[in-house]
Tab-separated table of C-alpha atoms in Angstrom:
chain	number	residue	atom	x	y	z
A	1	UNK	CA	0.000	0.000	0.000
A	2	UNK	CA	2.783	2.426	0.930
A	3	UNK	CA	4.602	1.697	-2.334
A	4	UNK	CA	1.616	1.795	-4.647
A	5	UNK	CA	0.050	5.001	-3.281
A	6	UNK	CA	3.191	7.004	-2.588
A	7	UNK	CA	1.521	10.410	-3.048
A	8	UNK	CA	-1.753	9.581	-1.260
A	9	UNK	CA	-0.142	7.422	1.361
A	10	UNK	CA	-1.997	8.610	4.457
A	11	UNK	CA	-5.397	8.207	2.784
A	12	UNK	CA	-4.529	4.773	1.373
A	13	UNK	CA	-3.177	3.433	4.658
A	14	UNK	CA	-6.142	4.875	6.577
A	15	UNK	CA	-8.600	3.215	4.210
A	16	UNK	CA	-6.684	-0.057	4.377
A	17	UNK	CA	-6.649	0.086	8.194
A	18	UNK	CA	-10.401	0.655	8.310
A	19	UNK	CA	-11.046	-2.854	7.086
A	20	UNK	CA	-9.388	-4.369	10.152
A	21	UNK	CA	-11.627	-2.371	12.449
A	22	UNK	CA	-14.662	-3.300	10.380
A	23	UNK	CA	-13.939	-6.988	10.834
A	24	UNK	CA	-13.149	-6.527	14.507
A	25	UNK	CA	-16.463	-4.700	14.984
A	26	UNK	CA	-18.450	-7.576	13.516
A	27	UNK	CA	-16.726	-10.427	15.342
A	28	UNK	CA	-17.796	-9.550	18.936
A	29	UNK	CA	-21.472	-9.683	17.921
A	30	UNK	CA	-20.931	-12.928	16.017
A	31	UNK	CA	-19.023	-14.401	18.946
A	32	UNK	CA	-21.629	-13.368	21.495
A	33	UNK	CA	-24.449	-14.762	19.346
A	34	UNK	CA	-22.683	-18.078	18.750
A	35	UNK	CA	-21.626	-18.289	22.406
A	36	UNK	CA	-25.214	-17.959	23.590
A	37	UNK	CA	-26.425	-20.479	21.012
A	38	UNK	CA	-23.651	-23.082	20.985
A	39	UNK	CA	-21.127	-22.246	23.712
A	40	UNK	CA	-17.809	-20.416	23.905
A	41	UNK	CA	-15.735	-23.219	22.390
A	42	UNK	CA	-17.704	-23.004	19.146
A	43	UNK	CA	-17.568	-19.197	19.255
A	44	UNK	CA	-13.772	-19.249	19.449
A	45	UNK	CA	-13.588	-21.756	16.591
A	46	UNK	CA	-15.705	-19.426	14.440
A	47	UNK	CA	-12.917	-16.828	14.661
A	48	UNK	CA	-10.621	-19.033	12.581
A	49	UNK	CA	-12.997	-19.174	9.611
A	50	UNK	CA	-12.099	-15.784	8.016
A	51	UNK	CA	-8.378	-16.534	8.178
A	52	UNK	CA	-8.861	-20.031	6.784
A	53	UNK	CA	-10.766	-18.581	3.823
A	54	UNK	CA	-8.711	-15.465	3.129
A	55	UNK	CA	-5.093	-16.546	3.640
A	56	UNK	CA	-5.069	-18.905	0.626
A	57	UNK	CA	-6.554	-16.101	-1.498
A	58	UNK	CA	-3.815	-13.720	-0.353
A	59	UNK	CA	-1.193	-16.296	-1.284
A	60	UNK	CA	-2.684	-16.693	-4.759
A	61	UNK	CA	-3.257	-12.988	-5.408
A	62	UNK	CA	0.013	-11.446	-4.261
A	63	UNK	CA	3.521	-12.472	-5.183
A	64	UNK	CA	6.562	-11.832	-3.046
A	65	UNK	CA	8.177	-8.817	-4.689
A	66	UNK	CA	10.807	-8.304	-1.998
A	67	UNK	CA	14.394	-8.357	-3.258
A	68	UNK	CA	15.846	-11.810	-2.835
A	69	UNK	CA	19.137	-12.430	-1.050
A	70	UNK	CA	19.422	-16.005	-2.249
A	71	UNK	CA	21.911	-15.084	-4.958
A	72	UNK	CA	24.316	-13.727	-2.328
A	73	UNK	CA	26.759	-15.906	-0.425
A	74	UNK	CA	26.052	-16.433	3.268
A	75	UNK	CA	28.541	-13.756	4.328
A	76	UNK	CA	26.946	-11.325	1.877
A	77	UNK	CA	23.485	-12.010	3.263
A	78	UNK	CA	24.649	-11.450	6.819
A	79	UNK	CA	26.343	-8.197	5.855
A	80	UNK	CA	23.245	-7.005	4.017
A	81	UNK	CA	21.034	-7.820	6.990
A	82	UNK	CA	23.410	-5.916	9.267
A	83	UNK	CA	23.240	-2.909	6.968
A	84	UNK	CA	19.439	-2.926	6.915
A	85	UNK	CA	19.275	-3.377	10.695
A	86	UNK	CA	21.639	-0.439	11.150
A	87	UNK	CA	19.445	1.710	8.899
A	88	UNK	CA	16.386	0.874	10.989
A	89	UNK	CA	17.779	1.283	14.505
A	90	UNK	CA	19.647	4.472	13.589
A	91	UNK	CA	16.447	6.087	12.316
A	92	UNK	CA	15.327	8.185	15.274
A	93	UNK	CA	11.822	8.737	13.944
A	94	UNK	CA	11.172	5.028	13.428
A	95	UNK	CA	12.387	4.148	16.931
A	96	UNK	CA	10.170	6.842	18.471
A	97	UNK	CA	7.160	5.694	16.453
A	98	UNK	CA	7.778	2.122	17.596
A	99	UNK	CA	7.856	3.248	21.238
A	100	UNK	CA	4.647	5.258	20.852
A	101	UNK	CA	2.842	2.351	19.216
A	102	UNK	CA	4.080	-0.098	21.849
A	103	UNK	CA	2.982	2.057	24.791
A	104	UNK	CA	-0.395	2.778	23.221
A	105	UNK	CA	-0.913	-0.896	22.423
A	106	UNK	CA	-0.123	-1.816	26.011
A	107	UNK	CA	-2.683	0.693	27.253
A	108	UNK	CA	-5.465	-0.324	24.892
A	109	UNK	CA	-4.656	-3.978	25.587
A	110	UNK	CA	-5.626	-3.449	29.212
A	111	UNK	CA	-8.696	-1.443	28.228
A	112	UNK	CA	-10.162	-4.062	25.902
A	113	UNK	CA	-8.833	-7.065	27.791
A	114	UNK	CA	-10.600	-6.210	31.037
A	115	UNK	CA	-13.651	-4.538	29.519
A	116	UNK	CA	-15.908	-7.562	29.963
A	117	UNK	CA	-14.892	-7.957	33.618
A	118	UNK	CA	-15.432	-4.263	34.271
A	119	UNK	CA	-18.840	-4.302	32.570
A	120	UNK	CA	-20.001	-7.227	34.686
A	121	UNK	CA	-18.502	-5.928	37.927
A	122	UNK	CA	-19.946	-2.399	37.611
A	123	UNK	CA	-23.211	-2.903	35.751
A	124	UNK	CA	-23.792	-6.672	35.512
A	125	UNK	CA	-24.138	-6.373	31.742
A	126	UNK	CA	-25.126	-9.385	29.665
A	127	UNK	CA	-22.845	-11.132	27.182
A	128	UNK	CA	-24.764	-9.609	24.275
A	129	UNK	CA	-24.427	-6.089	25.689
A	130	UNK	CA	-20.700	-6.559	26.211
A	131	UNK	CA	-20.450	-7.690	22.593
A	132	UNK	CA	-22.253	-4.524	21.527
A	133	UNK	CA	-19.847	-2.433	23.626
A	134	UNK	CA	-16.822	-3.988	21.925
A	135	UNK	CA	-18.452	-3.573	18.532
A	136	UNK	CA	-19.063	0.097	19.313
A	137	UNK	CA	-15.376	0.470	20.168
A	138	UNK	CA	-14.224	-0.967	16.848
A	139	UNK	CA	-16.910	0.691	14.710
A	140	UNK	CA	-15.831	4.064	16.092
A	141	UNK	CA	-12.317	3.220	14.947
A	142	UNK	CA	-13.568	2.612	11.404
A	143	UNK	CA	-14.735	6.217	11.159
A	144	UNK	CA	-11.778	7.640	13.070
A	145	UNK	CA	-8.994	6.231	10.903
A	146	UNK	CA	-9.541	8.560	7.913
A	147	UNK	CA	-9.526	11.433	10.403
A	148	UNK	CA	-6.167	10.206	11.724
A	149	UNK	CA	-4.781	10.312	8.195
A	150	UNK	CA	-6.112	13.844	7.786
A	151	UNK	CA	-4.513	14.933	11.063
A	152	UNK	CA	-1.181	13.568	9.900
A	153	UNK	CA	-1.364	15.358	6.546
A	154	UNK	CA	-2.363	18.599	8.229
A	155	UNK	CA	-0.141	18.667	11.312
A	156	UNK	CA	2.598	16.058	11.024
A	157	UNK	CA	3.118	13.029	13.214
A	158	UNK	CA	3.817	14.748	16.538
A	159	UNK	CA	0.597	16.733	16.885
A	160	UNK	CA	-1.457	14.070	15.105
A	161	UNK	CA	-0.394	11.559	17.766
A	162	UNK	CA	-0.442	13.899	20.751
A	163	UNK	CA	-4.072	15.032	20.470
A	164	UNK	CA	-5.797	11.623	20.237
A	165	UNK	CA	-3.516	9.993	22.810
A	166	UNK	CA	-4.162	12.673	25.426
A	167	UNK	CA	-7.898	12.270	24.837
A	168	UNK	CA	-7.622	8.488	24.848
A	169	UNK	CA	-5.935	8.440	28.257
A	170	UNK	CA	-8.592	10.685	29.782
A	171	UNK	CA	-11.422	8.651	28.258
A	172	UNK	CA	-9.890	5.409	29.537
A	173	UNK	CA	-10.233	6.744	33.077
A	174	UNK	CA	-13.803	7.758	32.254
A	175	UNK	CA	-14.563	4.165	31.213
A	176	UNK	CA	-13.369	2.877	34.584
A	177	UNK	CA	-15.215	5.408	36.733
A	178	UNK	CA	-18.443	5.919	34.757
A	179	UNK	CA	-21.392	5.785	37.196
A	180	UNK	CA	-24.007	5.169	34.486
A	181	UNK	CA	-24.272	2.587	31.722
A	182	UNK	CA	-24.939	5.182	29.022
A	183	UNK	CA	-21.797	7.109	29.970
A	184	UNK	CA	-19.828	3.862	30.072
A	185	UNK	CA	-20.944	2.980	26.527
A	186	UNK	CA	-20.315	6.516	25.279
A	187	UNK	CA	-16.812	6.557	26.764
A	188	UNK	CA	-16.024	3.235	25.077
A	189	UNK	CA	-17.113	4.642	21.709
A	190	UNK	CA	-15.030	7.789	22.196
A	191	UNK	CA	-11.982	5.744	23.199
A	192	UNK	CA	-12.517	3.761	20.014
A	193	UNK	CA	-12.334	7.010	18.056
A	194	UNK	CA	-9.208	8.268	19.834
A	195	UNK	CA	-7.123	5.092	19.967
A	196	UNK	CA	-6.609	3.857	16.350
A	197	UNK	CA	-3.318	5.600	15.609
A	198	UNK	CA	-1.982	2.939	13.240
A	199	UNK	CA	-2.544	5.083	10.096
A	200	UNK	CA	-0.391	7.827	11.601
A	201	UNK	CA	2.304	5.413	12.767
A	202	UNK	CA	2.525	3.493	9.493
A	203	UNK	CA	2.323	6.554	7.241
A	204	UNK	CA	5.014	8.339	9.234
A	205	UNK	CA	7.190	5.235	9.142
A	206	UNK	CA	6.780	4.987	5.365
A	207	UNK	CA	7.508	8.685	4.899
A	208	UNK	CA	10.630	8.724	7.044
A	209	UNK	CA	12.214	5.343	6.443
A	210	UNK	CA	14.989	4.571	4.046
A	211	UNK	CA	13.513	2.956	0.944
A	212	UNK	CA	15.531	-0.226	1.384
A	213	UNK	CA	14.605	-0.539	5.053
A	214	UNK	CA	10.884	0.239	4.906
A	215	UNK	CA	9.709	-3.337	5.449
A	216	UNK	CA	12.171	-3.813	8.307
A	217	UNK	CA	11.084	-0.510	9.864
A	218	UNK	CA	7.454	-1.616	9.858
A	219	UNK	CA	8.595	-4.967	11.234
A	220	UNK	CA	10.328	-3.226	14.149
A	221	UNK	CA	7.200	-1.194	14.872
A	222	UNK	CA	4.981	-4.266	14.977
A	223	UNK	CA	7.537	-6.185	17.024
A	224	UNK	CA	7.434	-3.453	19.658
A	225	UNK	CA	3.642	-3.415	19.447
A	226	UNK	CA	3.754	-7.111	20.285
A	227	UNK	CA	5.032	-6.163	23.731
A	228	UNK	CA	1.433	-5.266	24.560
A	229	UNK	CA	1.024	-8.832	25.830
A	230	UNK	CA	2.815	-7.686	28.995
A	231	UNK	CA	0.239	-5.101	30.020
A	232	UNK	CA	-2.652	-7.509	30.760
A	233	UNK	CA	-0.332	-9.425	33.082
A	234	UNK	CA	0.483	-6.272	35.018
A	235	UNK	CA	-3.101	-5.032	34.766
A	236	UNK	CA	-4.412	-8.325	36.110
A	237	UNK	CA	-2.115	-8.136	39.115
A	238	UNK	CA	-3.198	-4.534	39.782
A	239	UNK	CA	-6.859	-5.521	39.483
A	240	UNK	CA	-6.392	-8.361	41.930
A	241	UNK	CA	-4.564	-6.211	44.445
A	242	UNK	CA	-6.345	-2.871	44.123
A	243	UNK	CA	-9.419	-3.331	41.901
A	244	UNK	CA	-10.231	-3.049	38.213
A	245	UNK	CA	-10.321	0.782	38.096
A	246	UNK	CA	-6.644	0.869	39.065
A	247	UNK	CA	-5.852	-1.270	36.027
A	248	UNK	CA	-7.504	1.372	33.884
A	249	UNK	CA	-5.474	4.094	35.564
A	250	UNK	CA	-2.398	2.079	34.630
A	251	UNK	CA	-3.668	1.863	31.040
A	252	UNK	CA	-4.217	5.624	30.911
A	253	UNK	CA	-0.685	6.259	32.180
A	254	UNK	CA	0.736	4.014	29.459
A	255	UNK	CA	-1.227	5.871	26.785
A	256	UNK	CA	-0.133	9.239	28.158
A	257	UNK	CA	3.451	7.962	28.212
A	258	UNK	CA	3.031	7.254	24.502
A	259	UNK	CA	1.850	10.838	24.028
A	260	UNK	CA	4.923	12.055	25.899
A	261	UNK	CA	7.235	10.022	23.687
A	262	UNK	CA	5.474	11.435	20.609
A	263	UNK	CA	6.673	14.881	21.680
A	264	UNK	CA	10.195	13.742	20.796
A	265	UNK	CA	9.216	13.821	17.121
A	266	UNK	CA	9.917	17.013	15.232
A	267	UNK	CA	6.992	19.392	14.825
A	268	UNK	CA	6.348	18.606	11.166
A	269	UNK	CA	8.851	16.455	9.357
A	270	UNK	CA	9.536	16.798	5.678
A	271	UNK	CA	9.627	13.850	3.361
A	272	UNK	CA	13.195	12.650	2.702
A	273	UNK	CA	14.584	11.806	-0.706
A	274	UNK	CA	14.406	8.099	0.097
A	275	UNK	CA	10.605	8.049	-0.119
A	276	UNK	CA	9.272	6.103	-3.081
A	277	UNK	CA	8.955	7.961	-6.344
A	278	UNK	CA	6.082	7.161	-8.722
A	279	UNK	CA	8.460	5.740	-11.326
A	280	UNK	CA	9.740	3.124	-8.891
A	281	UNK	CA	6.334	1.857	-7.822
A	282	UNK	CA	5.622	-1.680	-8.961
A	283	UNK	CA	1.973	-2.597	-9.630
A	284	UNK	CA	0.586	-5.600	-7.813
């Protein structure tokens, strides 16, 4: 996507990212419906159906256009990998973006991971209502992602990340301490609008990565995002010791930490010469 739509990159990545939220918004309702009808084991199994159907189609439709290293001797491959790694880790913007995405992912991981427990503990909501709450969260993200791309185009990565992350942290606390169901549901929807920063992260990474290291830069960002598995462990311990609202305070602090790290980005970065030119773009 970043290669093919080099001059409309933020819009293309935002539109592409919307589809993930659209699928994620449908699955909670499907899961809740199947769980009530046939049990949770069947509901979990249903989640594998889209991947089982789509992955073979992806393999047939897209070829691997990455430059091959097979023609190089082993020492040449190792040297090339070292060069690409050095390009990635020496890119200050990419490292900062990876940190922001990791911290935000850790915060939202707590928020969504403990949402069902919080809904039952505070309001004794049904499984179907919890499914609707999660769907609301992801549907809000569908509409927010184009806005994230617009914010990036208008203000650059720093401000485009700072505004939604500050709001997201505050709304996360609102989710935990909402005294009414309607406010709880509204806060979840607003968090869903403020939290999907992936279009900003990925567009900024594409704009400010060396051409040869773009795939590795995105790989680093998603590797750091994978650290979000740690936050539910810590959040669970905090919930057990001090209560679920404290876990959400922890989540808000992580998200605000991501906003603080985003301040390390320059105010509005200019596109370097290494960004893809139209003549170098290969059609799918």
